[in-house]
Amino acid sequence: MNTPVPTRPPLTHVPLSTRALPSLDPVPPPWPAAFEEAGTARLHVRRTPGPDGVPAVYVHGLGGSSTNWTDLAALLAPVAGGTAPDLPGFGYSEPEEGFDFTLQAHADVVVRHIGKSGPVHLFGNSMGGAIALLIAAQKPELVKTLTLISPAVPDLRLDPRRLSDPRMAFAYLPLVGARVRAQLAALGPRERASQVIKLCFADPSRFPASRLDELAEEHGARAGFAWAAPAMARSTFAIFRAWSTLGKASLWSVAPLVKAPTLVVWGREDRVISVKRAVRTARAIPRARLLVLPRTGHVAQMERPVVVAKAVLGMWEHVEAGTW
């Protein structure tokens, strides 16, 4: 007698929680921050309070920081407190000497940050999504659930519209690179911040003015960090190297190793990582379901925090009920 094979739920069947959520009006400020040790790394970490139980850990993307998670974490705080570290070389976290900025190196730092707090509800956006994917595959005991928002899976399109400033494509070329880098460095913090939001949001007008002020302040501070620009460049090159990796080390080979219940969220108007990668990503992860949001760009947790929170809570509720 053959044992029946369990059928996988429909890929796009994502239940939304009906739980009442906190209000985001007025716009909440960034969570309190402090420097914390993660092995030999010293990370700038923001913490949101919450009930005892399974905590959340939020991992930002390339060029982002812990503040990318302010709204989503506020919405989830009644159920799970959390931490959001600035990855080495981003936000206010100075990289330790010799840090190589690979996805694996970032993943190792986040694993040390989680430490004995696991298992956790692990979140990752963009580069942070690729990092979270590695952690979930390599350290399954640390991850209760996984939420990936536009994760940086291989997407080798040559399209300057994917850059916050098209000149960035020339910044590290011989002859012209130095001049282009000088031009980019001359941009004011607010102009830099506006460029990032224009790239990452489907509708930049949804980004609150107070959030733009916060982002401009962070960009202004980072302009004074000698390590900031090299960290951005080296992390960018590391992503492209990871995308070119074949065989068992490929992200597409890593994804099927993830055992945790997983929610994959993508913006239909994502210009950074194409939504065309969404179905393949969700299908590759055995217990994943996919939510594609219209009129949404690369940072759904910032542009559509309420619906993302309802989807996350829906996953958590169904995992607890054994129906995910």
PDB file of C-alpha atoms in Angstrom:
ATOM      1  CA  MET A   1       0.000   0.000   0.000  1.00  0.00           C
ATOM      2  CA  ASN A   2       1.417   3.350  -1.025  1.00  0.00           C
ATOM      3  CA  THR A   3       1.638   6.087   1.587  1.00  0.00           C
ATOM      4  CA  PRO A   4      -0.150   9.199   0.329  1.00  0.00           C
ATOM      5  CA  VAL A   5       2.121  12.165  -0.304  1.00  0.00           C
ATOM      6  CA  PRO A   6       0.998  15.299   1.551  1.00  0.00           C
ATOM      7  CA  THR A   7      -0.260  17.931  -0.840  1.00  0.00           C
ATOM      8  CA  ARG A   8       1.232  21.391  -0.606  1.00  0.00           C
ATOM      9  CA  PRO A   9      -1.246  24.223   0.050  1.00  0.00           C
ATOM     10  CA  PRO A  10      -1.817  26.606  -2.863  1.00  0.00           C
ATOM     11  CA  LEU A  11       1.267  28.793  -3.243  1.00  0.00           C
ATOM     12  CA  THR A  12      -0.651  32.061  -3.090  1.00  0.00           C
ATOM     13  CA  HIS A  13      -3.033  31.060  -0.295  1.00  0.00           C
ATOM     14  CA  VAL A  14      -1.832  33.537   2.323  1.00  0.00           C
ATOM     15  CA  PRO A  15      -4.283  33.965   5.198  1.00  0.00           C
ATOM     16  CA  LEU A  16      -4.492  37.471   6.646  1.00  0.00           C
ATOM     17  CA  SER A  17      -4.962  37.833  10.376  1.00  0.00           C
ATOM     18  CA  THR A  18      -8.029  39.661  11.649  1.00  0.00           C
ATOM     19  CA  ARG A  19      -6.203  40.742  14.805  1.00  0.00           C
ATOM     20  CA  ALA A  20      -6.483  44.453  15.620  1.00  0.00           C
ATOM     21  CA  LEU A  21      -3.216  46.287  15.003  1.00  0.00           C
ATOM     22  CA  PRO A  22      -1.707  49.334  16.707  1.00  0.00           C
ATOM     23  CA  SER A  23      -2.136  52.651  14.942  1.00  0.00           C
ATOM     24  CA  LEU A  24       0.738  54.128  12.940  1.00  0.00           C
ATOM     25  CA  ASP A  25      -0.717  57.621  13.351  1.00  0.00           C
ATOM     26  CA  PRO A  26       1.231  59.550  14.448  1.00  0.00           C
ATOM     27  CA  VAL A  27       4.238  58.087  12.679  1.00  0.00           C
ATOM     28  CA  PRO A  28       6.253  56.221  15.310  1.00  0.00           C
ATOM     29  CA  PRO A  29       9.872  57.247  15.835  1.00  0.00           C
ATOM     30  CA  PRO A  30      12.716  54.754  15.393  1.00  0.00           C
ATOM     31  CA  TRP A  31      13.086  52.325  18.277  1.00  0.00           C
ATOM     32  CA  PRO A  32      15.712  52.967  20.945  1.00  0.00           C
ATOM     33  CA  ALA A  33      19.200  51.923  19.880  1.00  0.00           C
ATOM     34  CA  ALA A  34      22.414  50.824  21.537  1.00  0.00           C
ATOM     35  CA  PHE A  35      25.663  49.183  20.558  1.00  0.00           C
ATOM     36  CA  GLU A  36      25.801  45.454  21.311  1.00  0.00           C
ATOM     37  CA  GLU A  37      28.465  42.804  20.906  1.00  0.00           C
ATOM     38  CA  ALA A  38      27.926  39.931  18.475  1.00  0.00           C
ATOM     39  CA  GLY A  39      31.062  37.854  18.840  1.00  0.00           C
ATOM     40  CA  THR A  40      33.858  40.145  17.732  1.00  0.00           C
ATOM     41  CA  ALA A  41      31.469  42.471  15.893  1.00  0.00           C
ATOM     42  CA  ARG A  42      30.003  45.589  17.504  1.00  0.00           C
ATOM     43  CA  LEU A  43      26.542  46.218  16.121  1.00  0.00           C
ATOM     44  CA  HIS A  44      24.222  49.184  16.388  1.00  0.00           C
ATOM     45  CA  VAL A  45      20.916  47.507  17.337  1.00  0.00           C
ATOM     46  CA  ARG A  46      17.390  48.847  17.689  1.00  0.00           C
ATOM     47  CA  ARG A  47      15.036  47.003  20.041  1.00  0.00           C
ATOM     48  CA  THR A  48      11.271  47.072  20.266  1.00  0.00           C
ATOM     49  CA  PRO A  49       9.643  45.757  23.444  1.00  0.00           C
ATOM     50  CA  GLY A  50       7.167  42.912  23.383  1.00  0.00           C
ATOM     51  CA  PRO A  51       5.831  39.955  25.332  1.00  0.00           C
ATOM     52  CA  ASP A  52       8.010  37.076  26.414  1.00  0.00           C
ATOM     53  CA  GLY A  53       8.148  34.246  23.916  1.00  0.00           C
ATOM     54  CA  VAL A  54       9.567  33.935  20.430  1.00  0.00           C
ATOM     55  CA  PRO A  55      11.300  37.209  19.456  1.00  0.00           C
ATOM     56  CA  ALA A  56      11.617  38.673  15.970  1.00  0.00           C
ATOM     57  CA  VAL A  57      14.895  39.564  14.275  1.00  0.00           C
ATOM     58  CA  TYR A  58      14.807  41.961  11.326  1.00  0.00           C
ATOM     59  CA  VAL A  59      17.618  42.079   8.719  1.00  0.00           C
ATOM     60  CA  HIS A  60      17.762  45.071   6.369  1.00  0.00           C
ATOM     61  CA  GLY A  61      18.896  45.222   2.762  1.00  0.00           C
ATOM     62  CA  LEU A  62      21.776  46.737   0.810  1.00  0.00           C
ATOM     63  CA  GLY A  63      22.102  50.413   1.634  1.00  0.00           C
ATOM     64  CA  GLY A  64      19.407  50.105   4.295  1.00  0.00           C
ATOM     65  CA  SER A  65      19.487  50.054   8.068  1.00  0.00           C
ATOM     66  CA  SER A  66      17.554  49.019  11.142  1.00  0.00           C
ATOM     67  CA  THR A  67      15.094  51.894  10.628  1.00  0.00           C
ATOM     68  CA  ASN A  68      13.667  50.084   7.592  1.00  0.00           C
ATOM     69  CA  TRP A  69      11.662  47.981  10.057  1.00  0.00           C
ATOM     70  CA  THR A  70      10.249  50.655  12.381  1.00  0.00           C
ATOM     71  CA  ASP A  71       6.615  50.457  11.265  1.00  0.00           C
ATOM     72  CA  LEU A  72       6.332  46.694  10.803  1.00  0.00           C
ATOM     73  CA  ALA A  73       7.964  46.025  14.154  1.00  0.00           C
ATOM     74  CA  ALA A  74       5.588  48.506  15.827  1.00  0.00           C
ATOM     75  CA  LEU A  75       2.621  46.636  14.356  1.00  0.00           C
ATOM     76  CA  LEU A  76       3.949  43.260  15.528  1.00  0.00           C
ATOM     77  CA  ALA A  77       5.161  44.436  18.946  1.00  0.00           C
ATOM     78  CA  PRO A  78       1.987  43.325  20.816  1.00  0.00           C
ATOM     79  CA  VAL A  79       2.790  39.751  19.736  1.00  0.00           C
ATOM     80  CA  ALA A  80       6.591  39.709  19.465  1.00  0.00           C
ATOM     81  CA  GLY A  81       9.293  42.108  20.573  1.00  0.00           C
ATOM     82  CA  GLY A  82      12.264  42.271  18.288  1.00  0.00           C
ATOM     83  CA  THR A  83      15.718  43.465  17.360  1.00  0.00           C
ATOM     84  CA  ALA A  84      16.985  45.049  14.178  1.00  0.00           C
ATOM     85  CA  PRO A  85      20.763  45.272  13.836  1.00  0.00           C
ATOM     86  CA  ASP A  86      22.582  47.557  11.453  1.00  0.00           C
ATOM     87  CA  LEU A  87      24.706  45.085   9.496  1.00  0.00           C
ATOM     88  CA  PRO A  88      28.484  45.679   9.490  1.00  0.00           C
ATOM     89  CA  GLY A  89      29.213  48.686   7.276  1.00  0.00           C
ATOM     90  CA  PHE A  90      25.596  49.933   7.290  1.00  0.00           C
ATOM     91  CA  GLY A  91      23.644  52.296   9.484  1.00  0.00           C
ATOM     92  CA  TYR A  92      25.952  53.062  12.400  1.00  0.00           C
ATOM     93  CA  SER A  93      27.729  49.679  12.634  1.00  0.00           C
ATOM     94  CA  GLU A  94      31.410  50.054  11.848  1.00  0.00           C
ATOM     95  CA  PRO A  95      32.765  46.833  10.287  1.00  0.00           C
ATOM     96  CA  GLU A  96      35.536  45.086  12.178  1.00  0.00           C
ATOM     97  CA  GLU A  97      38.939  44.898  10.518  1.00  0.00           C
ATOM     98  CA  GLY A  98      39.127  42.109   7.963  1.00  0.00           C
ATOM     99  CA  PHE A  99      35.358  41.750   7.480  1.00  0.00           C
ATOM    100  CA  ASP A 100      34.817  40.494   3.913  1.00  0.00           C
ATOM    101  CA  PHE A 101      31.177  41.638   3.319  1.00  0.00           C
ATOM    102  CA  THR A 102      30.043  38.371   1.736  1.00  0.00           C
ATOM    103  CA  LEU A 103      26.479  37.221   2.329  1.00  0.00           C
ATOM    104  CA  GLN A 104      27.908  34.420   4.449  1.00  0.00           C
ATOM    105  CA  ALA A 105      29.929  36.829   6.573  1.00  0.00           C
ATOM    106  CA  HIS A 106      26.825  38.939   7.208  1.00  0.00           C
ATOM    107  CA  ALA A 107      24.849  35.771   7.999  1.00  0.00           C
ATOM    108  CA  ASP A 108      27.476  34.675  10.530  1.00  0.00           C
ATOM    109  CA  VAL A 109      27.202  38.027  12.311  1.00  0.00           C
ATOM    110  CA  VAL A 110      23.397  37.786  12.490  1.00  0.00           C
ATOM    111  CA  VAL A 111      23.683  34.231  13.838  1.00  0.00           C
ATOM    112  CA  ARG A 112      25.947  35.532  16.600  1.00  0.00           C
ATOM    113  CA  HIS A 113      23.476  38.346  17.244  1.00  0.00           C
ATOM    114  CA  ILE A 114      20.624  35.834  17.645  1.00  0.00           C
ATOM    115  CA  GLY A 115      22.805  33.788  19.972  1.00  0.00           C
ATOM    116  CA  LYS A 116      20.760  32.071  22.655  1.00  0.00           C
ATOM    117  CA  SER A 117      17.573  33.976  21.747  1.00  0.00           C
ATOM    118  CA  GLY A 118      16.598  31.398  19.135  1.00  0.00           C
ATOM    119  CA  PRO A 119      14.412  30.162  17.752  1.00  0.00           C
ATOM    120  CA  VAL A 120      13.255  33.500  16.356  1.00  0.00           C
ATOM    121  CA  HIS A 121      10.842  34.824  13.793  1.00  0.00           C
ATOM    122  CA  LEU A 122      13.427  35.849  11.188  1.00  0.00           C
ATOM    123  CA  PHE A 123      12.763  38.628   8.667  1.00  0.00           C
ATOM    124  CA  GLY A 124      14.893  39.736   5.729  1.00  0.00           C
ATOM    125  CA  ASN A 125      14.458  42.324   2.993  1.00  0.00           C
ATOM    126  CA  SER A 126      16.542  42.400  -0.212  1.00  0.00           C
ATOM    127  CA  MET A 127      20.150  41.542   0.714  1.00  0.00           C
ATOM    128  CA  GLY A 128      18.814  40.819   4.196  1.00  0.00           C
ATOM    129  CA  GLY A 129      16.454  38.301   2.608  1.00  0.00           C
ATOM    130  CA  ALA A 130      19.366  36.407   1.059  1.00  0.00           C
ATOM    131  CA  ILE A 131      21.153  36.526   4.421  1.00  0.00           C
ATOM    132  CA  ALA A 132      18.054  35.237   6.238  1.00  0.00           C
ATOM    133  CA  LEU A 133      17.695  32.466   3.654  1.00  0.00           C
ATOM    134  CA  LEU A 134      21.245  31.290   4.388  1.00  0.00           C
ATOM    135  CA  ILE A 135      20.627  31.342   8.137  1.00  0.00           C
ATOM    136  CA  ALA A 136      17.365  29.393   7.858  1.00  0.00           C
ATOM    137  CA  ALA A 137      19.054  26.737   5.710  1.00  0.00           C
ATOM    138  CA  GLN A 138      22.226  26.449   7.782  1.00  0.00           C
ATOM    139  CA  LYS A 139      20.855  26.961  11.297  1.00  0.00           C
ATOM    140  CA  PRO A 140      17.281  25.604  11.258  1.00  0.00           C
ATOM    141  CA  GLU A 141      17.231  25.405  15.055  1.00  0.00           C
ATOM    142  CA  LEU A 142      17.425  29.221  15.203  1.00  0.00           C
ATOM    143  CA  VAL A 143      14.435  29.939  12.954  1.00  0.00           C
ATOM    144  CA  LYS A 144      10.802  29.329  13.903  1.00  0.00           C
ATOM    145  CA  THR A 145       9.347  31.192  10.928  1.00  0.00           C
ATOM    146  CA  LEU A 146      10.920  33.028   8.007  1.00  0.00           C
ATOM    147  CA  THR A 147       9.587  36.122   6.249  1.00  0.00           C
ATOM    148  CA  LEU A 148      11.359  37.191   3.052  1.00  0.00           C
ATOM    149  CA  ILE A 149      10.479  40.542   1.489  1.00  0.00           C
ATOM    150  CA  SER A 150      11.833  40.909  -2.052  1.00  0.00           C
ATOM    151  CA  PRO A 151      14.876  38.769  -1.184  1.00  0.00           C
ATOM    152  CA  ALA A 152      17.996  39.321  -3.279  1.00  0.00           C
ATOM    153  CA  VAL A 153      17.857  36.089  -5.242  1.00  0.00           C
ATOM    154  CA  PRO A 154      19.837  36.026  -8.512  1.00  0.00           C
ATOM    155  CA  ASP A 155      18.601  38.739 -10.877  1.00  0.00           C
ATOM    156  CA  LEU A 156      21.321  39.708 -13.352  1.00  0.00           C
ATOM    157  CA  ARG A 157      19.360  42.174 -15.472  1.00  0.00           C
ATOM    158  CA  LEU A 158      21.467  45.015 -16.882  1.00  0.00           C
ATOM    159  CA  ASP A 159      19.054  47.851 -16.220  1.00  0.00           C
ATOM    160  CA  PRO A 160      20.208  51.252 -14.906  1.00  0.00           C
ATOM    161  CA  ARG A 161      16.683  51.867 -13.559  1.00  0.00           C
ATOM    162  CA  ARG A 162      17.613  49.482 -10.732  1.00  0.00           C
ATOM    163  CA  LEU A 163      20.045  52.094  -9.352  1.00  0.00           C
ATOM    164  CA  SER A 164      19.111  55.022  -7.148  1.00  0.00           C
ATOM    165  CA  ASP A 165      21.390  57.108  -9.398  1.00  0.00           C
ATOM    166  CA  PRO A 166      22.260  55.777 -12.904  1.00  0.00           C
ATOM    167  CA  ARG A 167      25.775  57.219 -12.510  1.00  0.00           C
ATOM    168  CA  MET A 168      26.490  54.494  -9.956  1.00  0.00           C
ATOM    169  CA  ALA A 169      26.954  52.065 -12.863  1.00  0.00           C
ATOM    170  CA  PHE A 170      30.134  53.966 -13.779  1.00  0.00           C
ATOM    171  CA  ALA A 171      31.447  54.639 -10.273  1.00  0.00           C
ATOM    172  CA  TYR A 172      34.074  51.884 -10.275  1.00  0.00           C
ATOM    173  CA  LEU A 173      35.138  51.891 -13.914  1.00  0.00           C
ATOM    174  CA  PRO A 174      38.679  52.891 -14.884  1.00  0.00           C
ATOM    175  CA  LEU A 175      39.287  56.505 -15.919  1.00  0.00           C
ATOM    176  CA  VAL A 176      35.778  57.841 -15.225  1.00  0.00           C
ATOM    177  CA  GLY A 177      35.142  56.154 -11.869  1.00  0.00           C
ATOM    178  CA  ALA A 178      36.898  58.681  -9.636  1.00  0.00           C
ATOM    179  CA  ARG A 179      35.056  61.624 -11.198  1.00  0.00           C
ATOM    180  CA  VAL A 180      31.684  59.868 -10.897  1.00  0.00           C
ATOM    181  CA  ARG A 181      32.331  58.965  -7.253  1.00  0.00           C
ATOM    182  CA  ALA A 182      33.168  62.608  -6.536  1.00  0.00           C
ATOM    183  CA  GLN A 183      29.901  63.703  -8.174  1.00  0.00           C
ATOM    184  CA  LEU A 184      27.899  61.208  -6.116  1.00  0.00           C
ATOM    185  CA  ALA A 185      29.673  62.242  -2.926  1.00  0.00           C
ATOM    186  CA  ALA A 186      28.687  65.863  -3.594  1.00  0.00           C
ATOM    187  CA  LEU A 187      24.971  65.048  -3.336  1.00  0.00           C
ATOM    188  CA  GLY A 188      23.308  66.375  -0.209  1.00  0.00           C
ATOM    189  CA  PRO A 189      21.899  63.932   2.367  1.00  0.00           C
ATOM    190  CA  ARG A 190      18.280  64.786   1.593  1.00  0.00           C
ATOM    191  CA  GLU A 191      18.826  64.372  -2.157  1.00  0.00           C
ATOM    192  CA  ARG A 192      20.425  60.960  -1.520  1.00  0.00           C
ATOM    193  CA  ALA A 193      17.540  59.921   0.702  1.00  0.00           C
ATOM    194  CA  SER A 194      14.975  61.052  -1.875  1.00  0.00           C
ATOM    195  CA  GLN A 195      16.730  59.040  -4.599  1.00  0.00           C
ATOM    196  CA  VAL A 196      16.598  55.880  -2.493  1.00  0.00           C
ATOM    197  CA  ILE A 197      12.887  56.268  -1.775  1.00  0.00           C
ATOM    198  CA  LYS A 198      12.135  57.002  -5.421  1.00  0.00           C
ATOM    199  CA  LEU A 199      13.861  53.747  -6.363  1.00  0.00           C
ATOM    200  CA  CYS A 200      12.378  51.558  -3.634  1.00  0.00           C
ATOM    201  CA  PHE A 201       8.777  52.816  -3.432  1.00  0.00           C
ATOM    202  CA  ALA A 202       6.173  52.364  -6.142  1.00  0.00           C
ATOM    203  CA  ASP A 203       4.624  55.589  -4.861  1.00  0.00           C
ATOM    204  CA  PRO A 204       7.246  57.792  -3.140  1.00  0.00           C
ATOM    205  CA  SER A 205       4.505  60.157  -1.958  1.00  0.00           C
ATOM    206  CA  ARG A 206       3.531  57.471   0.584  1.00  0.00           C
ATOM    207  CA  PHE A 207       6.826  58.005   2.412  1.00  0.00           C
ATOM    208  CA  PRO A 208       6.134  60.324   5.381  1.00  0.00           C
ATOM    209  CA  ALA A 209       8.077  63.579   5.528  1.00  0.00           C
ATOM    210  CA  SER A 210       9.295  62.724   9.030  1.00  0.00           C
ATOM    211  CA  ARG A 211      10.732  59.462   7.716  1.00  0.00           C
ATOM    212  CA  LEU A 212      12.555  61.371   4.975  1.00  0.00           C
ATOM    213  CA  ASP A 213      14.023  63.644   7.656  1.00  0.00           C
ATOM    214  CA  GLU A 214      15.236  60.570   9.576  1.00  0.00           C
ATOM    215  CA  LEU A 215      16.758  59.031   6.464  1.00  0.00           C
ATOM    216  CA  ALA A 216      18.465  62.279   5.474  1.00  0.00           C
ATOM    217  CA  GLU A 217      19.938  62.568   8.969  1.00  0.00           C
ATOM    218  CA  GLU A 218      21.330  59.032   8.707  1.00  0.00           C
ATOM    219  CA  HIS A 219      22.780  59.703   5.245  1.00  0.00           C
ATOM    220  CA  GLY A 220      24.373  62.868   6.583  1.00  0.00           C
ATOM    221  CA  ALA A 221      25.986  60.969   9.443  1.00  0.00           C
ATOM    222  CA  ARG A 222      27.238  58.198   7.172  1.00  0.00           C
ATOM    223  CA  ALA A 223      28.903  60.748   4.905  1.00  0.00           C
ATOM    224  CA  GLY A 224      31.403  61.190   7.712  1.00  0.00           C
ATOM    225  CA  PHE A 225      32.208  57.484   8.082  1.00  0.00           C
ATOM    226  CA  ALA A 226      35.281  56.523   6.039  1.00  0.00           C
ATOM    227  CA  TRP A 227      34.120  52.900   6.015  1.00  0.00           C
ATOM    228  CA  ALA A 228      30.595  53.522   4.654  1.00  0.00           C
ATOM    229  CA  ALA A 229      31.227  53.798   0.897  1.00  0.00           C
ATOM    230  CA  PRO A 230      33.702  50.876   0.721  1.00  0.00           C
ATOM    231  CA  ALA A 231      31.238  48.716   2.688  1.00  0.00           C
ATOM    232  CA  MET A 232      28.475  49.524   0.220  1.00  0.00           C
ATOM    233  CA  ALA A 233      30.695  48.754  -2.770  1.00  0.00           C
ATOM    234  CA  ARG A 234      32.080  45.523  -1.361  1.00  0.00           C
ATOM    235  CA  SER A 235      28.654  44.251  -0.297  1.00  0.00           C
ATOM    236  CA  THR A 236      27.303  45.049  -3.769  1.00  0.00           C
ATOM    237  CA  PHE A 237      30.096  43.115  -5.468  1.00  0.00           C
ATOM    238  CA  ALA A 238      29.587  40.235  -3.022  1.00  0.00           C
ATOM    239  CA  ILE A 239      25.927  39.983  -4.038  1.00  0.00           C
ATOM    240  CA  PHE A 240      26.858  39.772  -7.710  1.00  0.00           C
ATOM    241  CA  ARG A 241      29.425  37.084  -6.907  1.00  0.00           C
ATOM    242  CA  ALA A 242      26.787  35.137  -4.993  1.00  0.00           C
ATOM    243  CA  TRP A 243      24.401  35.448  -7.916  1.00  0.00           C
ATOM    244  CA  SER A 244      27.047  33.993 -10.232  1.00  0.00           C
ATOM    245  CA  THR A 245      27.705  31.014  -7.963  1.00  0.00           C
ATOM    246  CA  LEU A 246      26.490  27.675  -9.308  1.00  0.00           C
ATOM    247  CA  GLY A 247      26.020  24.269  -7.742  1.00  0.00           C
ATOM    248  CA  LYS A 248      25.343  23.584  -4.069  1.00  0.00           C
ATOM    249  CA  ALA A 249      26.390  27.080  -3.001  1.00  0.00           C
ATOM    250  CA  SER A 250      23.848  28.781  -5.272  1.00  0.00           C
ATOM    251  CA  LEU A 251      20.972  30.530  -3.500  1.00  0.00           C
ATOM    252  CA  TRP A 252      18.620  28.452  -5.645  1.00  0.00           C
ATOM    253  CA  SER A 253      20.230  25.320  -4.169  1.00  0.00           C
ATOM    254  CA  VAL A 254      20.097  26.723  -0.640  1.00  0.00           C
ATOM    255  CA  ALA A 255      16.369  27.541  -0.728  1.00  0.00           C
ATOM    256  CA  PRO A 256      15.079  23.917  -0.739  1.00  0.00           C
ATOM    257  CA  LEU A 257      17.048  23.266   2.473  1.00  0.00           C
ATOM    258  CA  VAL A 258      14.878  25.696   4.461  1.00  0.00           C
ATOM    259  CA  LYS A 259      12.606  23.819   6.849  1.00  0.00           C
ATOM    260  CA  ALA A 260      10.874  26.758   8.523  1.00  0.00           C
ATOM    261  CA  PRO A 261       7.376  27.900   7.558  1.00  0.00           C
ATOM    262  CA  THR A 262       8.026  30.785   5.191  1.00  0.00           C
ATOM    263  CA  LEU A 263       6.162  33.814   3.893  1.00  0.00           C
ATOM    264  CA  VAL A 264       7.521  35.399   0.719  1.00  0.00           C
ATOM    265  CA  VAL A 265       6.306  38.947   0.004  1.00  0.00           C
ATOM    266  CA  TRP A 266       6.975  40.833  -3.230  1.00  0.00           C
ATOM    267  CA  GLY A 267       5.925  44.176  -4.663  1.00  0.00           C
ATOM    268  CA  ARG A 268       4.553  43.926  -8.170  1.00  0.00           C
ATOM    269  CA  GLU A 269       6.358  47.152  -9.079  1.00  0.00           C
ATOM    270  CA  ASP A 270       9.708  46.192  -7.553  1.00  0.00           C
ATOM    271  CA  ARG A 271      12.410  47.755  -9.746  1.00  0.00           C
ATOM    272  CA  VAL A 272      15.346  46.336  -7.773  1.00  0.00           C
ATOM    273  CA  ILE A 273      14.617  42.584  -7.734  1.00  0.00           C
ATOM    274  CA  SER A 274      12.060  41.629 -10.373  1.00  0.00           C
ATOM    275  CA  VAL A 275       8.739  40.187  -9.257  1.00  0.00           C
ATOM    276  CA  LYS A 276       9.383  37.587 -11.969  1.00  0.00           C
ATOM    277  CA  ARG A 277      11.613  35.883  -9.383  1.00  0.00           C
ATOM    278  CA  ALA A 278       8.782  35.625  -6.849  1.00  0.00           C
ATOM    279  CA  VAL A 279       7.130  32.351  -7.891  1.00  0.00           C
ATOM    280  CA  ARG A 280      10.429  30.533  -8.360  1.00  0.00           C
ATOM    281  CA  THR A 281      11.595  31.699  -4.936  1.00  0.00           C
ATOM    282  CA  ALA A 282       8.445  30.582  -3.133  1.00  0.00           C
ATOM    283  CA  ARG A 283       8.298  27.251  -4.961  1.00  0.00           C
ATOM    284  CA  ALA A 284      11.917  26.504  -4.076  1.00  0.00           C
ATOM    285  CA  ILE A 285      11.213  26.721  -0.324  1.00  0.00           C
ATOM    286  CA  PRO A 286       9.221  23.659   0.783  1.00  0.00           C
ATOM    287  CA  ARG A 287       6.879  25.390   3.266  1.00  0.00           C
ATOM    288  CA  ALA A 288       6.606  28.798   1.611  1.00  0.00           C
ATOM    289  CA  ARG A 289       3.613  30.766   0.469  1.00  0.00           C
ATOM    290  CA  LEU A 290       3.683  33.886  -1.689  1.00  0.00           C
ATOM    291  CA  LEU A 291       1.993  37.269  -1.322  1.00  0.00           C
ATOM    292  CA  VAL A 292       2.405  39.655  -4.277  1.00  0.00           C
ATOM    293  CA  LEU A 293       1.218  43.180  -3.540  1.00  0.00           C
ATOM    294  CA  PRO A 294       0.031  45.587  -6.251  1.00  0.00           C
ATOM    295  CA  ARG A 295       1.212  49.202  -6.307  1.00  0.00           C
ATOM    296  CA  THR A 296       4.190  48.206  -4.164  1.00  0.00           C
ATOM    297  CA  GLY A 297       7.935  48.431  -4.704  1.00  0.00           C
ATOM    298  CA  HIS A 298      11.031  46.892  -3.137  1.00  0.00           C
ATOM    299  CA  VAL A 299      10.366  47.566   0.556  1.00  0.00           C
ATOM    300  CA  ALA A 300       6.834  46.314   1.183  1.00  0.00           C
ATOM    301  CA  GLN A 301       7.382  46.426   4.946  1.00  0.00           C
ATOM    302  CA  MET A 302       7.778  50.209   4.632  1.00  0.00           C
ATOM    303  CA  GLU A 303       5.287  50.926   1.852  1.00  0.00           C
ATOM    304  CA  ARG A 304       2.526  48.494   2.946  1.00  0.00           C
ATOM    305  CA  PRO A 305       3.296  47.719   6.605  1.00  0.00           C
ATOM    306  CA  VAL A 306      -0.301  46.951   7.639  1.00  0.00           C
ATOM    307  CA  VAL A 307      -1.000  44.276   5.037  1.00  0.00           C
ATOM    308  CA  VAL A 308       2.470  42.766   5.555  1.00  0.00           C
ATOM    309  CA  ALA A 309       1.811  42.630   9.308  1.00  0.00           C
ATOM    310  CA  LYS A 310      -1.559  40.928   8.751  1.00  0.00           C
ATOM    311  CA  ALA A 311       0.104  38.355   6.477  1.00  0.00           C
ATOM    312  CA  VAL A 312       2.882  37.699   8.995  1.00  0.00           C
ATOM    313  CA  LEU A 313       0.406  37.309  11.852  1.00  0.00           C
ATOM    314  CA  GLY A 314      -1.715  35.061   9.633  1.00  0.00           C
ATOM    315  CA  MET A 315       1.297  32.813   9.108  1.00  0.00           C
ATOM    316  CA  TRP A 316       2.149  32.764  12.812  1.00  0.00           C
ATOM    317  CA  GLU A 317      -1.452  31.882  13.716  1.00  0.00           C
ATOM    318  CA  HIS A 318      -1.653  29.055  11.188  1.00  0.00           C
ATOM    319  CA  VAL A 319       1.757  27.710  12.200  1.00  0.00           C
ATOM    320  CA  GLU A 320       0.556  27.520  15.804  1.00  0.00           C
ATOM    321  CA  ALA A 321      -2.614  25.761  14.629  1.00  0.00           C
ATOM    322  CA  GLY A 322      -0.620  23.335  12.489  1.00  0.00           C
ATOM    323  CA  THR A 323      -2.376  24.451   9.300  1.00  0.00           C
ATOM    324  CA  TRP A 324       0.398  26.262   7.398  1.00  0.00           C
TER     325      TRP A 324
END
